[in-house]
Amino acid sequence: MKAVVWHGIGDIRQEDVPEPHIQEPTDAIVQLTATAICGTDLHMVRGTMIDMQPGTILGHEGVGIIEDIGSGVRNLNIGDRVVIPSTIACGYCVYCRAGYFSQCDHANPNGPRAGTVFFGGPKQTGPIHGLQAEKARIPFANVGLVKLPEEMSDDQAILLSDIFPTGYFGAELAEIAPGDTVAVFGCGPVGQFTIAGAKLLGAGRILAVDQIPSRLDMARAQGAEVIDFSTEDPVQTILDLTGGIGVDRTIDAVGVDAERPHSGPAAQQAEQHTQEFQQEVQHIAPQTTPQSNGWQPGDAPSQAVRWAVEALAKVGTLSIIGVYPPTVQFFPLGMAMNKNLTINLGNCHHRKYIPTLVDMVRNGTIDPTMILTHVEPFSSAIEAYKAFDERLAGWMKVELVPEL
């Protein structure tokens, strides 16, 4: 079968690989009818997520049809159409029972203290082969797979595999109360769903920070007040828009691939931290591709979280859902402590949220396809990766459809 395979930093290929098979009684084999490219996948290719194993199939978003099931899967049938949560969980450990599915004790082959395991990740997450393939093995399928209603399209369902739950999770971590003023840093796919989640939780005002016009346009279309950090200082603008107080909640939906401003009033201040940013990049991604080849990490890994802390009112809440690998060791701790901030962060517990979000889509509360900009054939996966990596205008979210 065809799959997108990681061979090295800046080196991914679509190639033939062996088909998966049942290994455990709770496994299922799913024939993918839709997969997608996520910003997290770019971390693997850019080198900001280390210890990737050559030969690993990438991708952690999937929708498909069950082709085979193990004897321990008692709640699903061959032929069922399902969405696959990005993180893998057993469903029976104390963490899963409490809803902390991304901290499952049993799913990670590296042991109970190894943390989150997701499809297509680095060594510390398994690795478990990913979902950018024609077929995939799904561990703990009796818990992980969520059966889809007939009326839900693949285009809708693929967005419930990871980014809609993650955005909603980020809004929930921010402890948004009705009427709160919220700032979302990063208006990529997860940032867009964070804005949507904040609206669903009753935020009074939402300020959205980015520099890519098409992303800001989409945020504005959702009703957010947009701030272009390449033309204005985002922190000062937020203070101006809130009477000098700051916002109640901030959400970092960017993560380690943040970029600093190279123009506008915020550029001068960022320039003062150039050496610090360069040291952060070198520490996080000691190996990268030559700049002319693309696949470059962001040039200011701590920029988004710095702004998020600065923009908060005293006693505010910071939510971090942008991806930071275990190698990251920076954070403006002193500033956060001096303002008595609450900080909530982590990996999304996808299985907790997906059934609720399925119901929201089914009853018309929200249509997630508002952020789906490209549906490409699976055979064009590498070209789609490159366009997404280069942040080309209009390339918000890319679905890949295998030619079945």
Short mmCIF file of C-alpha atoms in Angstrom, two decimals:
data_model
loop_
_atom_site.label_atom_id
_atom_site.label_comp_id
_atom_site.label_asym_id
_atom_site.label_seq_id
_atom_site.Cartn_x
_atom_site.Cartn_y
_atom_site.Cartn_z
CA MET A 1 0.00 0.00 0.00
CA LYS A 2 1.00 3.66 -0.40
CA ALA A 3 2.02 5.77 2.61
CA VAL A 4 3.88 8.98 3.46
CA VAL A 5 7.09 7.88 5.18
CA TRP A 6 9.63 9.87 7.22
CA HIS A 7 13.24 9.15 6.23
CA GLY A 8 15.01 12.15 7.75
CA ILE A 9 14.74 15.86 8.41
CA GLY A 10 13.50 17.42 5.19
CA ASP A 11 13.10 13.96 3.64
CA ILE A 12 9.60 12.50 3.38
CA ARG A 13 8.50 10.20 0.59
CA GLN A 14 5.37 8.56 -0.66
CA GLU A 15 6.20 4.92 -1.19
CA ASP A 16 4.99 1.35 -1.01
CA VAL A 17 4.97 -0.23 2.46
CA PRO A 18 3.58 -3.51 3.82
CA GLU A 19 -0.09 -3.54 4.75
CA PRO A 20 -0.86 -3.61 8.49
CA HIS A 21 -2.36 -6.63 10.22
CA ILE A 22 -4.03 -7.43 13.53
CA GLN A 23 -1.42 -7.78 16.32
CA GLU A 24 -3.56 -7.61 19.46
CA PRO A 25 -7.17 -8.67 20.19
CA THR A 26 -8.22 -5.02 20.59
CA ASP A 27 -6.75 -3.94 17.23
CA ALA A 28 -8.67 -2.93 14.15
CA ILE A 29 -7.54 -2.37 10.58
CA VAL A 30 -9.11 0.71 8.99
CA GLN A 31 -9.12 1.49 5.29
CA LEU A 32 -8.63 5.25 5.17
CA THR A 33 -11.09 7.30 3.13
CA ALA A 34 -9.62 10.61 4.34
CA THR A 35 -6.48 11.79 6.11
CA ALA A 36 -4.91 15.22 6.54
CA ILE A 37 -1.72 17.21 7.07
CA CYS A 38 -1.28 18.90 10.46
CA GLY A 39 1.20 21.47 11.71
CA THR A 40 2.48 18.82 14.12
CA ASP A 41 3.54 16.73 11.11
CA LEU A 42 5.72 19.65 10.02
CA HIS A 43 7.60 19.51 13.34
CA MET A 44 8.84 16.05 12.37
CA VAL A 45 9.97 17.21 8.93
CA ARG A 46 11.52 20.49 10.12
CA GLY A 47 13.45 18.86 12.95
CA THR A 48 11.71 20.52 15.90
CA MET A 49 10.48 17.12 17.11
CA ILE A 50 13.58 14.98 17.57
CA ASP A 51 14.11 11.20 17.71
CA MET A 52 11.96 10.36 14.73
CA GLN A 53 12.65 6.83 13.48
CA PRO A 54 13.34 6.39 9.75
CA GLY A 55 10.56 4.38 8.14
CA THR A 56 7.79 5.78 10.35
CA ILE A 57 4.52 6.46 8.53
CA LEU A 58 3.41 10.02 9.26
CA GLY A 59 -0.02 11.42 10.04
CA HIS A 60 -2.43 11.38 12.97
CA GLU A 61 -5.78 12.33 11.42
CA GLY A 62 -8.02 9.77 9.82
CA VAL A 63 -11.50 8.69 8.77
CA GLY A 64 -12.25 5.34 7.24
CA ILE A 65 -14.02 1.99 7.08
CA ILE A 66 -13.21 -0.91 9.40
CA GLU A 67 -11.75 -3.72 7.31
CA ASP A 68 -10.83 -6.17 10.09
CA ILE A 69 -11.20 -6.34 13.89
CA GLY A 70 -9.62 -8.36 16.68
CA SER A 71 -11.58 -10.67 18.95
CA GLY A 72 -11.50 -8.12 21.78
CA VAL A 73 -13.38 -5.45 19.85
CA ARG A 74 -16.99 -6.08 20.90
CA ASN A 75 -18.64 -2.76 20.04
CA LEU A 76 -17.81 -2.33 16.36
CA ASN A 77 -18.30 -4.28 13.14
CA ILE A 78 -16.43 -4.71 9.90
CA GLY A 79 -17.83 -2.09 7.54
CA ASP A 80 -18.45 0.55 10.22
CA ARG A 81 -17.39 4.08 9.25
CA VAL A 82 -15.29 5.71 11.95
CA VAL A 83 -13.18 8.71 12.92
CA ILE A 84 -9.81 7.97 14.51
CA PRO A 85 -8.70 10.06 17.52
CA SER A 86 -5.12 11.29 17.10
CA THR A 87 -3.99 10.15 20.55
CA ILE A 88 -4.15 6.50 21.55
CA ALA A 89 -5.65 5.33 24.86
CA CYS A 90 -6.55 2.03 26.52
CA GLY A 91 -9.79 3.22 28.13
CA TYR A 92 -9.35 1.24 31.36
CA CYS A 93 -6.46 2.82 33.29
CA VAL A 94 -7.11 5.41 36.01
CA TYR A 95 -6.19 8.27 33.68
CA CYS A 96 -8.49 7.19 30.87
CA ARG A 97 -11.34 6.62 33.32
CA ALA A 98 -10.88 10.21 34.54
CA GLY A 99 -10.92 11.53 30.96
CA TYR A 100 -7.16 12.12 30.68
CA PHE A 101 -6.87 9.93 27.59
CA SER A 102 -3.63 11.53 26.35
CA GLN A 103 -1.89 10.38 29.55
CA CYS A 104 -2.91 6.72 29.28
CA ASP A 105 -0.79 4.32 31.33
CA HIS A 106 -0.83 1.50 28.80
CA ALA A 107 -0.89 2.88 25.25
CA ASN A 108 2.72 4.05 25.06
CA PRO A 109 5.11 1.12 24.42
CA ASN A 110 7.83 3.06 26.31
CA GLY A 111 6.04 2.64 29.64
CA PRO A 112 3.47 4.37 31.85
CA ARG A 113 5.62 7.46 32.51
CA ALA A 114 6.43 8.04 28.84
CA GLY A 115 3.44 10.34 28.30
CA THR A 116 1.28 10.91 25.27
CA VAL A 117 1.28 8.49 22.36
CA PHE A 118 -0.06 9.56 18.99
CA PHE A 119 0.00 8.13 15.51
CA GLY A 120 3.05 8.91 13.38
CA GLY A 121 5.16 10.41 16.16
CA PRO A 122 8.78 10.16 17.40
CA LYS A 123 10.43 7.41 19.42
CA GLN A 124 9.10 8.64 22.78
CA THR A 125 5.54 8.16 21.51
CA GLY A 126 6.06 4.55 20.46
CA PRO A 127 6.41 4.99 17.63
CA ILE A 128 3.09 3.85 16.16
CA HIS A 129 2.74 4.04 12.39
CA GLY A 130 0.56 6.95 11.30
CA LEU A 131 -2.55 7.52 9.24
CA GLN A 132 -1.23 9.07 6.02
CA ALA A 133 -1.64 5.72 4.34
CA GLU A 134 -4.22 3.64 2.54
CA LYS A 135 -4.71 1.47 5.64
CA ALA A 136 -3.76 1.68 9.33
CA ARG A 137 -3.66 -0.51 12.42
CA ILE A 138 -5.59 1.07 15.31
CA PRO A 139 -4.61 -0.13 18.81
CA PHE A 140 -7.34 -0.20 21.48
CA ALA A 141 -9.90 0.20 18.72
CA ASN A 142 -12.76 -0.71 21.06
CA VAL A 143 -12.11 2.60 22.85
CA GLY A 144 -10.42 4.77 20.24
CA LEU A 145 -12.65 4.49 17.21
CA VAL A 146 -15.81 6.62 17.18
CA LYS A 147 -18.58 5.47 14.87
CA LEU A 148 -19.89 8.22 12.59
CA PRO A 149 -23.50 9.05 11.71
CA GLU A 150 -24.37 8.46 8.07
CA GLU A 151 -25.16 12.11 7.42
CA MET A 152 -21.69 13.35 8.44
CA SER A 153 -19.34 13.80 5.50
CA ASP A 154 -15.67 12.80 5.46
CA ASP A 155 -14.80 16.48 5.06
CA GLN A 156 -16.52 17.21 8.37
CA ALA A 157 -15.29 14.09 10.16
CA ILE A 158 -11.59 14.49 9.33
CA LEU A 159 -11.58 17.79 11.24
CA LEU A 160 -12.84 15.98 14.35
CA SER A 161 -9.88 13.59 14.38
CA ASP A 162 -7.52 16.19 15.88
CA ILE A 163 -7.76 19.92 15.26
CA PHE A 164 -11.36 20.68 16.31
CA PRO A 165 -11.01 18.73 19.59
CA THR A 166 -7.61 20.36 20.20
CA GLY A 167 -8.96 23.87 19.64
CA TYR A 168 -11.95 23.23 21.87
CA PHE A 169 -9.64 21.71 24.51
CA GLY A 170 -7.50 24.85 24.38
CA ALA A 171 -10.52 27.06 24.97
CA GLU A 172 -11.60 24.86 27.87
CA LEU A 173 -8.10 24.93 29.41
CA ALA A 174 -8.29 28.73 29.33
CA GLU A 175 -11.18 28.54 31.82
CA ILE A 176 -13.30 30.86 29.69
CA ALA A 177 -16.36 32.20 31.48
CA PRO A 178 -19.25 33.96 29.72
CA GLY A 179 -18.24 37.52 28.86
CA ASP A 180 -14.48 36.99 29.12
CA THR A 181 -12.10 38.77 26.76
CA VAL A 182 -9.80 36.22 25.13
CA ALA A 183 -6.69 36.54 22.95
CA VAL A 184 -5.73 33.68 20.64
CA PHE A 185 -2.15 33.69 19.40
CA GLY A 186 -1.93 31.86 16.10
CA CYS A 187 -4.71 31.69 13.51
CA GLY A 188 -3.74 28.47 11.79
CA PRO A 189 -6.12 25.48 11.75
CA VAL A 190 -5.97 24.84 15.51
CA GLY A 191 -6.18 28.57 16.23
CA GLN A 192 -9.33 28.83 14.12
CA PHE A 193 -10.98 26.06 16.12
CA THR A 194 -9.76 27.68 19.33
CA ILE A 195 -11.65 30.81 18.27
CA ALA A 196 -14.70 28.65 17.55
CA GLY A 197 -14.33 26.93 20.93
CA ALA A 198 -14.06 30.26 22.74
CA LYS A 199 -17.29 31.39 21.07
CA LEU A 200 -19.04 28.17 22.09
CA LEU A 201 -17.93 28.72 25.69
CA GLY A 202 -19.39 32.24 25.74
CA ALA A 203 -16.39 34.54 25.31
CA GLY A 204 -17.48 38.18 25.10
CA ARG A 205 -14.62 39.34 22.87
CA ILE A 206 -11.98 37.38 20.99
CA LEU A 207 -8.75 38.99 19.77
CA ALA A 208 -6.80 36.98 17.20
CA VAL A 209 -3.07 37.49 16.50
CA ASP A 210 -1.19 36.36 13.38
CA GLN A 211 0.61 37.86 10.39
CA ILE A 212 -0.75 35.85 7.47
CA PRO A 213 -3.59 37.81 5.79
CA SER A 214 -5.67 34.78 4.77
CA ARG A 215 -5.59 33.44 8.33
CA LEU A 216 -6.55 36.82 9.78
CA ASP A 217 -9.39 37.06 7.24
CA MET A 218 -10.76 33.71 8.38
CA ALA A 219 -10.52 34.76 12.03
CA ARG A 220 -12.35 37.99 11.22
CA ALA A 221 -15.06 36.00 9.45
CA GLN A 222 -15.62 34.18 12.77
CA GLY A 223 -16.12 37.51 14.52
CA ALA A 224 -12.65 37.87 16.06
CA GLU A 225 -10.92 41.24 16.30
CA VAL A 226 -7.72 40.66 14.34
CA ILE A 227 -4.21 41.92 15.06
CA ASP A 228 -1.39 41.67 12.48
CA PHE A 229 1.87 41.44 14.42
CA SER A 230 3.88 42.44 11.33
CA THR A 231 2.22 45.88 11.28
CA GLU A 232 1.51 46.57 14.97
CA ASP A 233 2.78 45.58 18.40
CA PRO A 234 0.32 42.85 19.47
CA VAL A 235 0.75 43.36 23.21
CA GLN A 236 0.38 47.14 23.04
CA THR A 237 -2.62 46.77 20.73
CA ILE A 238 -4.27 44.36 23.15
CA LEU A 239 -3.67 46.79 26.02
CA ASP A 240 -5.12 49.63 23.93
CA LEU A 241 -8.20 47.53 23.12
CA THR A 242 -8.77 46.60 26.78
CA GLY A 243 -8.30 49.97 28.48
CA GLY A 244 -4.78 49.07 29.58
CA ILE A 245 -5.94 46.03 31.57
CA GLY A 246 -5.07 43.15 29.29
CA VAL A 247 -7.21 40.13 28.45
CA ASP A 248 -8.72 37.63 30.87
CA ARG A 249 -7.49 34.57 28.99
CA THR A 250 -4.79 33.92 26.41
CA ILE A 251 -4.29 30.80 24.32
CA ASP A 252 -1.00 29.89 22.62
CA ALA A 253 -2.06 27.97 19.52
CA VAL A 254 1.33 28.38 17.82
CA GLY A 255 3.94 26.44 19.74
CA VAL A 256 7.60 25.91 19.00
CA ASP A 257 7.51 27.02 15.35
CA ALA A 258 6.61 30.62 16.27
CA GLU A 259 8.03 33.44 14.17
CA ARG A 260 9.09 36.89 15.30
CA PRO A 261 8.01 40.08 13.52
CA HIS A 262 10.42 41.37 10.87
CA SER A 263 8.53 44.58 10.24
CA GLY A 264 6.33 46.99 12.17
CA PRO A 265 6.74 48.40 15.68
CA ALA A 266 7.16 44.98 17.35
CA ALA A 267 10.19 44.11 15.21
CA GLN A 268 12.60 46.35 17.13
CA GLN A 269 11.82 44.69 20.45
CA ALA A 270 12.05 41.22 18.89
CA GLU A 271 15.41 42.17 17.40
CA GLN A 272 16.76 42.63 20.92
CA HIS A 273 16.06 38.93 21.57
CA THR A 274 17.62 37.67 18.31
CA GLN A 275 20.52 35.88 19.98
CA GLU A 276 18.21 34.31 22.55
CA PHE A 277 15.84 33.10 19.82
CA GLN A 278 18.75 31.66 17.83
CA GLN A 279 19.94 29.74 20.89
CA GLU A 280 16.43 28.37 21.38
CA VAL A 281 16.27 27.15 17.78
CA GLN A 282 19.70 25.54 18.04
CA HIS A 283 18.72 23.77 21.26
CA ILE A 284 15.37 22.54 19.98
CA ALA A 285 16.39 21.68 16.41
CA PRO A 286 20.15 20.98 16.34
CA GLN A 287 19.76 19.54 12.85
CA THR A 288 17.81 21.29 10.09
CA THR A 289 17.82 21.39 6.31
CA PRO A 290 19.69 24.08 4.34
CA GLN A 291 17.51 27.19 4.20
CA SER A 292 17.21 27.00 0.43
CA ASN A 293 15.50 23.61 0.73
CA GLY A 294 12.54 24.78 2.83
CA TRP A 295 11.32 22.89 5.91
CA GLN A 296 12.65 25.63 8.21
CA PRO A 297 11.68 25.87 11.90
CA GLY A 298 10.17 29.09 13.19
CA ASP A 299 12.83 31.66 14.06
CA ALA A 300 11.52 32.57 17.53
CA PRO A 301 10.31 29.51 19.48
CA SER A 302 9.29 31.43 22.61
CA GLN A 303 7.73 34.45 20.89
CA ALA A 304 4.07 33.43 21.05
CA VAL A 305 4.16 32.33 24.68
CA ARG A 306 6.04 35.51 25.68
CA TRP A 307 3.35 37.65 24.09
CA ALA A 308 0.61 35.51 25.64
CA VAL A 309 2.01 36.10 29.14
CA GLU A 310 2.56 39.83 28.53
CA ALA A 311 -0.95 40.38 27.17
CA LEU A 312 -2.74 38.82 30.15
CA ALA A 313 -4.39 40.85 32.87
CA LYS A 314 -3.29 40.11 36.42
CA VAL A 315 -4.69 36.82 37.73
CA GLY A 316 -5.50 35.76 34.17
CA THR A 317 -5.29 32.28 32.67
CA LEU A 318 -2.83 31.08 30.03
CA SER A 319 -3.70 28.02 27.95
CA ILE A 320 -0.96 26.37 25.88
CA ILE A 321 -1.93 23.88 23.18
CA GLY A 322 0.70 24.79 20.58
CA VAL A 323 3.17 21.91 20.41
CA TYR A 324 6.40 22.17 22.42
CA PRO A 325 8.69 19.12 22.39
CA PRO A 326 10.31 17.77 25.58
CA THR A 327 13.57 19.55 24.67
CA VAL A 328 12.02 23.00 25.32
CA GLN A 329 13.32 24.61 28.52
CA PHE A 330 12.24 28.25 28.22
CA PHE A 331 9.29 30.14 29.67
CA PRO A 332 8.85 33.69 31.09
CA LEU A 333 8.29 32.26 34.55
CA GLY A 334 9.11 35.37 36.54
CA MET A 335 6.62 37.54 34.66
CA ALA A 336 3.90 34.91 35.01
CA MET A 337 4.54 34.55 38.74
CA ASN A 338 4.53 38.30 39.33
CA LYS A 339 1.05 38.52 37.77
CA ASN A 340 -0.35 35.50 39.67
CA LEU A 341 -1.27 33.77 36.42
CA THR A 342 -2.88 30.36 36.14
CA ILE A 343 -1.23 28.17 33.50
CA ASN A 344 -2.93 25.15 31.95
CA LEU A 345 -1.30 23.21 29.13
CA GLY A 346 -0.98 19.81 27.57
CA ASN A 347 -1.98 17.41 24.83
CA CYS A 348 -5.63 17.06 23.90
CA HIS A 349 -7.67 14.15 25.28
CA HIS A 350 -9.30 13.60 21.90
CA ARG A 351 -11.48 10.65 22.86
CA LYS A 352 -13.12 12.74 25.59
CA TYR A 353 -14.30 15.45 23.20
CA ILE A 354 -15.01 13.75 19.86
CA PRO A 355 -18.47 12.31 20.69
CA THR A 356 -19.67 15.72 21.91
CA LEU A 357 -18.29 17.47 18.84
CA VAL A 358 -19.87 14.87 16.56
CA ASP A 359 -23.22 15.80 18.10
CA MET A 360 -22.50 19.53 17.61
CA VAL A 361 -21.79 18.99 13.93
CA ARG A 362 -24.74 16.66 13.53
CA ASN A 363 -27.24 19.13 15.03
CA GLY A 364 -25.87 22.09 13.07
CA THR A 365 -24.28 23.98 15.97
CA ILE A 366 -21.10 24.29 13.92
CA ASP A 367 -19.81 23.23 10.51
CA PRO A 368 -16.07 22.51 10.83
CA THR A 369 -15.52 22.60 7.06
CA MET A 370 -15.34 26.40 7.32
CA ILE A 371 -11.56 26.00 7.68
CA LEU A 372 -11.02 23.24 5.09
CA THR A 373 -9.38 24.98 2.14
CA HIS A 374 -7.89 22.15 0.09
CA VAL A 375 -8.88 18.57 -0.70
CA GLU A 376 -6.04 16.92 -2.58
CA PRO A 377 -5.52 13.40 -3.92
CA PHE A 378 -3.32 11.27 -1.73
CA SER A 379 -0.90 10.90 -4.63
CA SER A 380 -0.14 14.65 -4.29
CA ALA A 381 0.71 14.43 -0.58
CA ILE A 382 4.35 15.56 -0.86
CA GLU A 383 3.43 18.60 -2.96
CA ALA A 384 0.68 19.47 -0.46
CA TYR A 385 3.17 19.17 2.41
CA LYS A 386 5.48 21.65 0.68
CA ALA A 387 2.70 24.18 0.10
CA PHE A 388 1.59 23.90 3.72
CA ASP A 389 5.18 24.21 4.97
CA GLU A 390 5.67 27.41 2.98
CA ARG A 391 2.47 28.89 4.46
CA LEU A 392 1.20 29.73 0.98
CA ALA A 393 -1.74 32.12 0.94
CA GLY A 394 -5.03 30.28 1.40
CA TRP A 395 -3.48 26.97 2.46
CA MET A 396 -5.23 26.61 5.81
CA LYS A 397 -6.17 22.95 6.12
CA VAL A 398 -5.36 20.16 3.69
CA GLU A 399 -7.35 16.94 3.45
CA LEU A 400 -5.84 14.03 1.54
CA VAL A 401 -8.16 11.56 -0.15
CA PRO A 402 -6.77 8.13 -1.10
CA GLU A 403 -7.67 6.94 -4.57
CA LEU A 404 -9.60 3.86 -3.53
#
